[in-house]
Tab-separated table of C-alpha atoms in Angstrom:
chain	number	residue	atom	x	y	z
P	1	MET	CA	99.330	94.740	-216.786
P	2	ALA	CA	97.883	91.965	-214.853
P	3	ASP	CA	94.494	90.352	-215.054
P	4	ILE	CA	92.152	89.994	-211.981
P	5	LEU	CA	90.456	87.200	-212.609
P	6	VAL	CA	87.107	85.263	-211.140
P	7	PRO	CA	87.934	82.418	-209.019
P	8	PHE	CA	86.327	79.208	-210.012
P	9	GLU	CA	83.531	78.505	-207.695
P	10	GLN	CA	81.329	75.840	-206.624
P	11	GLU	CA	79.289	73.900	-209.525
P	12	GLY	CA	75.998	75.665	-210.542
P	13	THR	CA	76.228	78.631	-208.603
P	14	LYS	CA	76.398	82.028	-209.929
P	15	ALA	CA	79.085	84.839	-208.628
P	16	VAL	CA	77.926	88.839	-208.464
P	17	VAL	CA	80.442	91.771	-207.745
P	18	ARG	CA	79.671	93.051	-204.153
P	19	ALA	CA	81.819	95.739	-204.003
P	20	TRP	CA	85.028	96.943	-204.869
P	21	LEU	CA	87.176	97.450	-202.109
P	22	LYS	CA	89.998	99.169	-204.291
P	23	GLN	CA	89.526	102.377	-206.408
P	24	VAL	CA	91.101	103.182	-210.072
P	25	GLY	CA	94.463	104.605	-209.144
P	26	ASP	CA	94.725	103.237	-205.943
P	27	ALA	CA	98.134	101.577	-204.917
P	28	VAL	CA	98.073	97.975	-204.367
P	29	ALA	CA	100.207	95.401	-202.064
P	30	VAL	CA	100.240	91.597	-202.691
P	31	ASN	CA	97.473	90.030	-201.197
P	32	ASP	CA	95.736	93.238	-200.527
P	33	PRO	CA	91.878	92.528	-200.826
P	34	LEU	CA	90.515	94.042	-204.081
P	35	VAL	CA	86.787	93.137	-204.415
P	36	GLU	CA	84.064	91.271	-202.958
P	37	LEU	CA	81.975	88.340	-204.639
P	38	GLU	CA	78.937	86.727	-203.501
P	39	THR	CA	77.476	83.644	-204.389
P	40	ASP	CA	74.397	81.871	-202.832
P	41	LYS	CA	76.961	80.476	-200.357
P	42	VAL	CA	79.348	82.496	-199.459
P	43	THR	CA	80.840	86.006	-199.935
P	44	GLN	CA	84.697	85.862	-200.879
P	45	GLU	CA	87.693	88.326	-201.317
P	46	VAL	CA	89.558	88.204	-204.392
P	47	HIS	CA	93.231	89.658	-203.480
P	48	ALA	CA	96.121	91.321	-205.429
P	49	THR	CA	98.580	88.179	-206.748
P	50	ALA	CA	101.230	91.233	-207.382
P	51	ALA	CA	101.885	94.899	-206.323
P	52	GLY	CA	100.851	98.102	-208.634
P	53	VAL	CA	97.951	100.061	-209.270
P	54	LEU	CA	94.669	99.301	-209.764
P	55	ALA	CA	94.503	100.523	-213.493
P	56	GLU	CA	90.662	99.356	-214.734
P	57	ILE	CA	88.033	97.921	-212.897
P	58	LEU	CA	86.081	96.018	-216.092
P	59	LEU	CA	83.117	94.589	-213.976
P	60	ASP	CA	81.773	96.716	-211.335
P	61	THR	CA	79.220	96.450	-208.848
P	62	ASP	CA	75.988	94.206	-209.105
P	63	ALA	CA	77.367	92.693	-212.345
P	64	GLU	CA	77.534	88.696	-213.109
P	65	ALA	CA	80.826	87.644	-212.166
P	66	VAL	CA	81.777	84.346	-214.178
P	67	PRO	CA	84.192	82.458	-213.020
P	68	GLY	CA	87.656	82.811	-215.182
P	69	THR	CA	86.453	86.620	-216.008
P	70	VAL	CA	88.880	89.266	-216.101
P	71	LEU	CA	87.364	91.612	-213.294
P	72	GLY	CA	90.331	94.166	-214.206
P	73	ARG	CA	93.440	95.063	-214.067
P	74	LEU	CA	96.687	95.710	-211.766
P	75	GLY	CA	99.178	98.385	-213.315
P	76	GLU	CA	102.653	98.931	-212.289
P	77	ALA	CA	103.233	101.544	-209.669
P	78	THR	CA	104.705	104.447	-210.845
P	79	ALA	CA	107.487	106.570	-209.451
P	80	ALA	CA	106.691	108.759	-206.321
P	81	ALA	CA	106.516	112.542	-207.301
P	82	PRO	CA	108.883	114.542	-205.499
P	83	GLU	CA	108.140	116.499	-202.741
P	84	ALA	CA	106.566	120.368	-203.232
P	85	SER	CA	108.192	123.282	-201.786
P	86	ASP	CA	107.130	124.793	-199.055
P	87	GLY	CA	105.209	128.077	-201.175
P	88	GLU	CA	103.753	125.458	-203.807
P	89	ALA	CA	102.455	123.319	-200.373
P	90	GLU	CA	100.562	126.742	-199.048
P	91	SER	CA	99.310	126.948	-202.234
P	92	GLY	CA	97.968	123.848	-202.407
P	93	LEU	CA	99.220	122.771	-206.244
P	94	ALA	CA	100.653	119.484	-207.524
P	95	ILE	CA	104.282	119.689	-208.973
P	96	SER	CA	103.328	118.226	-212.449
P	97	GLY	CA	99.599	119.495	-212.622
P	98	ASP	CA	97.563	122.696	-213.460
P	99	VAL	CA	94.849	121.496	-211.516
P	100	PRO	CA	94.731	122.594	-207.607
P	101	THR	CA	93.730	120.239	-205.163
P	102	ALA	CA	92.836	120.313	-201.532
P	103	ALA	CA	95.118	118.942	-199.187
P	104	PRO	CA	93.448	115.428	-198.380
P	105	ALA	CA	91.864	115.381	-194.556
P	106	PRO	CA	93.477	113.116	-192.048
P	107	ALA	CA	91.966	109.859	-192.007
P	108	GLN	CA	90.016	108.915	-188.569
P	109	ALA	CA	91.981	105.623	-187.443
P	110	ALA	CA	89.018	102.986	-186.936
P	111	PRO	CA	87.433	104.230	-190.583
P	112	GLY	CA	91.008	104.198	-192.355
P	113	ALA	CA	91.002	100.226	-191.611
P	114	LEU	CA	87.884	100.114	-193.288
P	115	SER	CA	87.670	99.209	-196.991
P	116	PRO	CA	86.037	101.469	-199.047
P	117	SER	CA	82.577	99.253	-199.536
P	118	VAL	CA	82.414	99.018	-195.638
P	119	ARG	CA	83.161	102.846	-195.301
P	120	ARG	CA	80.242	104.001	-197.719
P	121	ALA	CA	78.194	101.103	-195.426
P	122	VAL	CA	78.653	102.336	-192.099
P	123	GLN	CA	78.145	106.131	-193.090
P	124	GLN	CA	75.056	105.479	-195.022
P	125	HIS	CA	73.479	103.304	-191.805
P	126	GLY	CA	75.058	105.094	-189.077
P	127	VAL	CA	76.653	101.712	-188.032
P	128	ASP	CA	79.306	101.987	-185.237
P	129	PRO	CA	81.930	99.618	-186.945
P	130	ALA	CA	83.546	99.205	-183.566
P	131	SER	CA	80.205	97.490	-182.331
P	132	ILE	CA	80.680	94.762	-185.235
P	133	ALA	CA	82.393	91.561	-184.628
P	134	GLY	CA	84.544	91.086	-188.391
P	135	THR	CA	84.706	87.814	-190.197
P	136	GLY	CA	87.018	89.001	-192.573
P	137	ARG	CA	91.139	87.706	-192.825
P	138	GLY	CA	92.690	88.708	-189.492
P	139	GLY	CA	88.851	89.699	-188.092
P	140	ARG	CA	88.594	92.581	-190.985
P	141	LEU	CA	85.375	94.221	-190.720
P	142	THR	CA	83.705	92.675	-194.181
P	143	ARG	CA	80.566	94.443	-196.134
P	144	ALA	CA	78.464	91.225	-195.122
P	145	ASP	CA	79.108	91.765	-191.337
P	146	VAL	CA	77.583	95.661	-191.847
P	147	ASP	CA	74.666	94.188	-193.687
P	148	ARG	CA	74.237	91.803	-190.701
P	149	ALA	CA	74.408	94.277	-188.386
P	150	VAL	CA	71.828	96.370	-190.301
P	151	ALA	CA	69.525	93.495	-190.756
P	152	ASN	CA	69.673	93.088	-186.864
P	153	ARG	CA	68.760	96.272	-185.625
P	154	ALA	CA	64.918	97.581	-184.672
P	155	ALA	CA	62.545	96.331	-187.364
P	156	PRO	CA	62.277	99.423	-189.844
P	157	ALA	CA	58.658	101.705	-190.028
P	158	SER	CA	56.009	99.967	-191.264
P	159	PRO	CA	55.346	100.062	-195.128
P	160	PRO	CA	52.429	101.342	-196.339
P	161	VAL	CA	49.359	98.991	-196.340
P	162	THR	CA	48.449	97.148	-199.748
P	163	PRO	CA	44.400	96.934	-199.710
P	164	GLU	CA	45.016	93.157	-199.711
P	165	VAL	CA	46.782	93.474	-196.363
P	166	ALA	CA	44.691	96.234	-195.118
P	167	GLN	CA	42.793	94.145	-192.739
P	168	LEU	CA	46.147	92.411	-191.214
P	169	ALA	CA	48.126	93.763	-188.628
P	170	GLY	CA	51.586	93.615	-187.871
P	171	VAL	CA	52.743	93.489	-191.576
P	172	ARG	CA	56.265	94.290	-192.277
P	173	THR	CA	58.547	93.945	-195.553
P	174	ILE	CA	61.784	91.859	-195.560
P	175	PRO	CA	63.526	92.600	-198.736
P	176	HIS	CA	65.541	89.562	-200.140
P	177	ASP	CA	69.303	89.461	-199.546
P	178	ARG	CA	71.283	87.943	-202.654
P	179	MET	CA	71.808	84.904	-200.727
P	180	ARG	CA	68.013	84.122	-200.667
P	181	VAL	CA	67.423	85.295	-204.012
P	182	ALA	CA	70.438	83.095	-205.312
P	183	ILE	CA	68.807	79.937	-203.513
P	184	ALA	CA	65.488	80.640	-204.808
P	185	GLN	CA	66.795	80.745	-207.983
P	186	ASN	CA	68.948	77.577	-207.391
P	187	MET	CA	65.721	75.509	-205.879
P	188	LEU	CA	63.467	76.849	-208.538
P	189	ASN	CA	65.909	75.668	-211.493
P	190	SER	CA	66.667	72.224	-209.787
P	191	VAL	CA	62.742	71.280	-209.559
P	192	THR	CA	62.296	72.770	-213.327
P	193	VAL	CA	64.948	70.424	-215.190
P	194	ALA	CA	65.015	67.510	-213.034
P	195	PRO	CA	62.212	64.793	-212.263
P	196	HIS	CA	62.291	64.261	-208.563
P	197	VAL	CA	61.371	60.503	-207.267
P	198	THR	CA	61.788	59.897	-203.622
P	199	ALA	CA	62.155	56.711	-201.956
P	200	VAL	CA	61.759	55.993	-198.103
P	201	PHE	CA	63.203	53.685	-195.392
P	202	GLU	CA	62.934	52.776	-191.654
P	203	CYS	CA	66.663	52.588	-190.485
P	204	ASP	CA	67.399	51.383	-186.785
P	205	LEU	CA	69.826	53.495	-185.507
P	206	SER	CA	70.741	51.374	-182.155
P	207	ALA	CA	73.986	49.910	-183.495
P	208	ILE	CA	75.849	53.469	-184.021
P	209	THR	CA	73.995	54.720	-181.089
P	210	ALA	CA	75.833	52.208	-178.809
P	211	HIS	CA	78.991	52.522	-180.597
P	212	ARG	CA	79.001	56.554	-180.470
P	213	ARG	CA	78.454	56.293	-176.765
P	214	LYS	CA	81.373	53.829	-176.570
P	215	TYR	CA	83.915	56.099	-178.673
P	216	LYS	CA	82.376	59.945	-177.898
P	217	ALA	CA	84.906	60.968	-175.648
P	218	ALA	CA	88.246	59.155	-177.180
P	219	PHE	CA	86.847	61.269	-180.411
P	220	GLU	CA	86.551	64.485	-178.635
P	221	GLU	CA	90.085	63.945	-177.008
P	222	GLN	CA	91.541	64.093	-180.624
P	223	GLY	CA	89.551	67.012	-181.505
P	224	ALA	CA	86.317	65.492	-183.470
P	225	LYS	CA	82.381	65.376	-181.896
P	226	LEU	CA	81.724	62.024	-182.762
P	227	THR	CA	77.939	63.094	-184.376
P	228	PHE	CA	75.532	60.476	-185.984
P	229	THR	CA	76.325	62.999	-189.384
P	230	ALA	CA	79.732	61.052	-189.621
P	231	TYR	CA	77.886	57.300	-189.787
P	232	PHE	CA	75.438	58.968	-191.988
P	233	VAL	CA	78.447	60.275	-194.519
P	234	ALA	CA	80.421	57.070	-193.759
P	235	ALA	CA	77.827	54.167	-194.627
P	236	SER	CA	76.991	56.922	-197.935
P	237	VAL	CA	80.254	56.252	-199.193
P	238	GLU	CA	79.871	52.323	-198.681
P	239	ALA	CA	76.584	52.519	-200.099
P	240	MET	CA	78.122	54.278	-203.880
P	241	ARG	CA	79.743	50.530	-203.981
P	242	VAL	CA	76.412	48.898	-205.204
P	243	ALA	CA	74.746	52.007	-206.925
P	244	PRO	CA	77.683	54.102	-208.280
P	245	THR	CA	75.870	56.103	-210.667
P	246	ILE	CA	74.025	57.805	-207.375
P	247	ASN	CA	77.612	59.646	-207.128
P	248	SER	CA	77.427	61.309	-210.403
P	249	ARG	CA	76.219	64.664	-212.170
P	250	TRP	CA	73.902	65.466	-215.107
P	251	PHE	CA	74.809	67.571	-217.771
P	252	ASP	CA	73.354	68.165	-221.426
P	253	ASP	CA	75.510	66.257	-223.156
P	254	ARG	CA	76.699	63.656	-220.390
P	255	LEU	CA	76.648	61.930	-217.398
P	256	GLU	CA	79.896	62.248	-215.124
P	257	VAL	CA	80.310	59.361	-212.311
P	258	TYR	CA	82.718	59.956	-210.030
P	259	ALA	CA	85.369	57.751	-208.153
P	260	ASP	CA	86.108	60.444	-205.470
P	261	VAL	CA	83.013	60.993	-202.835
P	262	GLY	CA	82.487	64.763	-202.250
P	263	VAL	CA	79.602	64.617	-199.603
P	264	GLY	CA	78.264	67.937	-198.770
P	265	VAL	CA	76.422	68.384	-195.510
P	266	GLY	CA	73.697	71.050	-195.429
P	267	THR	CA	74.520	73.177	-192.001
P	268	ALA	CA	71.670	75.628	-191.964
P	269	LEU	CA	72.789	79.295	-190.769
P	270	GLY	CA	69.375	80.447	-189.279
P	271	ASP	CA	67.075	83.100	-191.317
P	272	GLU	CA	70.117	83.501	-193.396
P	273	GLY	CA	69.600	80.609	-195.391
P	274	LEU	CA	71.737	77.392	-195.626
P	275	VAL	CA	75.077	76.564	-196.720
P	276	VAL	CA	77.073	72.973	-198.240
P	277	PRO	CA	80.187	72.689	-197.021
P	278	VAL	CA	81.886	69.517	-198.660
P	279	VAL	CA	83.690	66.506	-197.372
P	280	GLN	CA	86.607	65.964	-199.711
P	281	ARG	CA	87.205	62.738	-201.004
P	282	ALA	CA	85.115	60.728	-198.183
P	283	GLN	CA	85.739	57.451	-199.216
P	284	THR	CA	89.772	57.953	-198.267
P	285	LEU	CA	88.712	58.775	-194.308
P	286	SER	CA	88.025	56.783	-191.668
P	287	LEU	CA	85.184	57.303	-189.124
P	288	LEU	CA	87.204	59.581	-187.458
P	289	GLY	CA	88.519	61.455	-190.482
P	290	VAL	CA	84.955	61.935	-191.551
P	291	ALA	CA	84.199	63.257	-187.974
P	292	SER	CA	87.549	65.892	-187.811
P	293	ALA	CA	86.268	67.245	-191.575
P	294	LEU	CA	82.543	67.919	-190.161
P	295	THR	CA	83.945	69.364	-186.906
P	296	ASP	CA	85.860	71.905	-188.960
P	297	LEU	CA	83.555	72.631	-191.576
P	298	THR	CA	80.341	73.117	-189.120
P	299	ALA	CA	82.626	75.198	-186.870
P	300	ARG	CA	83.532	77.281	-189.814
P	301	ALA	CA	80.178	77.500	-191.459
P	302	ARG	CA	78.757	79.129	-188.100
P	303	ALA	CA	81.399	81.284	-188.211
P	304	ARG	CA	80.830	82.490	-191.477
P	305	LYS	CA	84.742	81.131	-192.345
P	306	LEU	CA	83.799	79.041	-195.409
P	307	THR	CA	85.738	79.441	-198.723
P	308	PRO	CA	84.733	78.685	-202.016
P	309	ALA	CA	86.743	75.814	-201.924
P	310	ASP	CA	85.046	74.249	-198.943
P	311	MET	CA	81.955	74.442	-200.802
P	312	ARG	CA	83.404	72.860	-203.920
P	313	GLY	CA	83.801	69.270	-205.678
P	314	GLY	CA	80.214	67.617	-204.169
P	315	THR	CA	78.990	65.186	-205.853
P	316	PHE	CA	76.440	63.824	-203.438
P	317	THR	CA	74.497	65.930	-200.362
P	318	ILE	CA	72.952	64.761	-196.718
P	319	SER	CA	70.377	66.748	-195.449
P	320	ASN	CA	70.076	65.968	-191.735
P	321	HIS	CA	66.556	67.667	-191.786
P	322	GLY	CA	65.990	65.405	-188.246
P	323	VAL	CA	68.070	68.087	-186.404
P	324	SER	CA	64.777	70.162	-186.438
P	325	GLY	CA	62.129	68.064	-185.348
P	326	SER	CA	61.476	66.787	-188.781
P	327	LEU	CA	59.999	63.155	-189.124
P	328	LEU	CA	60.106	63.558	-192.984
P	329	ALA	CA	60.628	65.588	-195.875
P	330	THR	CA	59.818	65.221	-199.357
P	331	PRO	CA	60.949	65.721	-201.909
P	332	ILE	CA	64.476	67.486	-200.737
P	333	ILE	CA	65.750	69.487	-203.757
P	334	ILE	CA	68.466	67.948	-205.345
P	335	ASN	CA	71.956	70.399	-205.741
P	336	GLN	CA	72.419	70.310	-209.092
P	337	PRO	CA	73.528	68.939	-211.411
P	338	GLN	CA	73.954	66.364	-208.821
P	339	SER	CA	71.569	63.003	-209.012
P	340	ALA	CA	70.263	62.446	-205.225
P	341	ILE	CA	70.271	64.068	-201.921
P	342	LEU	CA	69.874	62.174	-198.664
P	343	GLY	CA	67.560	63.105	-196.502
P	344	ILE	CA	67.827	61.956	-192.701
P	345	GLY	CA	64.940	62.126	-190.396
P	346	LYS	CA	63.933	62.843	-186.557
P	347	LEU	CA	65.835	60.288	-184.345
P	348	GLU	CA	62.297	58.424	-182.629
P	349	LYS	CA	62.169	55.871	-180.060
P	350	ARG	CA	59.476	53.282	-181.579
P	351	VAL	CA	57.799	50.138	-180.815
P	352	VAL	CA	59.087	47.633	-183.351
P	353	VAL	CA	58.679	44.169	-183.937
P	354	ARG	CA	62.160	41.926	-183.802
P	355	GLU	CA	62.491	38.350	-184.505
P	356	VAL	CA	64.522	36.766	-181.653
P	357	ASP	CA	65.286	32.960	-181.933
P	358	GLY	CA	62.593	32.280	-184.437
P	359	ILE	CA	60.056	34.101	-181.797
P	360	ASP	CA	58.834	37.554	-182.493
P	361	THR	CA	59.350	40.117	-180.000
P	362	ILE	CA	58.377	43.837	-179.454
P	363	GLN	CA	61.344	46.147	-178.721
P	364	ILE	CA	61.482	49.574	-178.346
P	365	ARG	CA	64.254	50.943	-180.743
P	366	PRO	CA	65.889	54.343	-181.645
P	367	MET	CA	64.508	54.819	-185.168
P	368	CYS	CA	64.636	57.356	-187.840
P	369	TYR	CA	63.367	57.627	-191.594
P	370	VAL	CA	65.558	57.672	-194.620
P	371	SER	CA	65.015	59.131	-197.541
P	372	LEU	CA	66.784	58.830	-201.435
P	373	THR	CA	65.197	61.960	-203.514
P	374	ILE	CA	66.511	60.967	-207.343
P	375	ASP	CA	66.717	62.660	-210.736
P	376	HIS	CA	64.907	60.235	-212.287
P	377	ARG	CA	66.480	61.165	-215.636
P	378	VAL	CA	69.767	59.453	-214.069
P	379	VAL	CA	68.575	56.382	-212.012
P	380	ASP	CA	65.640	54.374	-211.670
P	381	GLY	CA	64.323	52.552	-208.531
P	382	HIS	CA	65.959	49.554	-208.637
P	383	GLN	CA	69.190	51.820	-207.981
P	384	THR	CA	67.680	53.777	-205.738
P	385	ASN	CA	66.365	51.298	-203.265
P	386	GLY	CA	69.591	48.966	-204.041
P	387	TRP	CA	71.543	52.005	-202.413
P	388	LEU	CA	68.804	52.504	-199.461
P	389	SER	CA	69.085	49.022	-198.891
P	390	ARG	CA	72.879	49.494	-198.435
P	391	PHE	CA	72.996	52.528	-196.667
P	392	VAL	CA	70.465	51.026	-193.647
P	393	GLU	CA	72.450	47.572	-193.651
P	394	VAL	CA	75.772	49.705	-192.702
P	395	ILE	CA	74.294	51.549	-189.933
P	396	GLU	CA	71.952	48.889	-188.610
P	397	GLY	CA	74.988	46.976	-188.691
P	398	TRP	CA	77.628	48.870	-187.250
P	399	PRO	CA	80.133	46.781	-185.059
P	400	LEU	CA	80.618	47.929	-181.454
P	401	ASP	CA	84.414	47.782	-182.074
P	402	GLY	CA	84.597	48.638	-185.627
């Protein structure tokens, strides 16, 4: 027997069994998808590490799947039964059993390529699988693909109107999906357990705007999009040097401060929520390296092709909420068990006073508000302001040829 184990997920997330793709007794080849797990961030498939048959299912649909838990077990494949004689085949009797069984119906080509979970879903909702783009391995259709297609269809019939909303027209009910419920639970947990405090600084983006203008085309030639976020990641790494406790995680019995800086970058998926892929070991990367990593992670996030490994190892998070027009958001909820999260507001040209040769001058500069929300159990205002001061200093002093 070989155990089928729940992989280790991103810290702080809870996985549930979404659907088994094989049933007990089904033959399994190496790398066959066996079961779909879902967290608040991604849906992943657990694949077979050995050939055999699915002998046992221990965690069924909707069961909580703790990392390392046994989901089920694979057994050795049994020898194939000898072929039945013509008479036995006509009678529909198996050689080794006494119970008559009906001959299996021929599988249709398209549905035959679908997992049992997906087959049930398309039949239940009357969806044509050929009309849905698959995001699984090799373009295979997953249960999440079907769920999205069903959700995007015409709005369901209006639900019964309760007295409280009897005077409101156009009411429709949108059931919470698992990702939204998990996000809600994580957000509530974070503000419940951690005292959030936010400090806000102004930041002049003139230097990085000029640098980006000069090097954007060169980065694109190497397959990397030079976004402002790449500079924010690099400046965050530098700021950790003056306040290393910001790069930490709080646990009930200890605080872990890390040498590696794993920077999670919030990436919106429209109405489907938010994912936070991680730029791993950002302190080892050049600006080009950071830009390349962000280009890859963002593309795969929007194509729904992130893996749990892409979400793991975050020690700090950036929320670039300004891309949607927000000037300031506070507090931005900390991604537990991390100790802080950086918020970047909308870039906006503003009139500022700058001293030139000892004389105050009025200038127009590209400005934004940057905020650092911290877990006050971990750090105080001194470290918070020191971190932000260094962050702003790096951004505003970025060398044109650096």
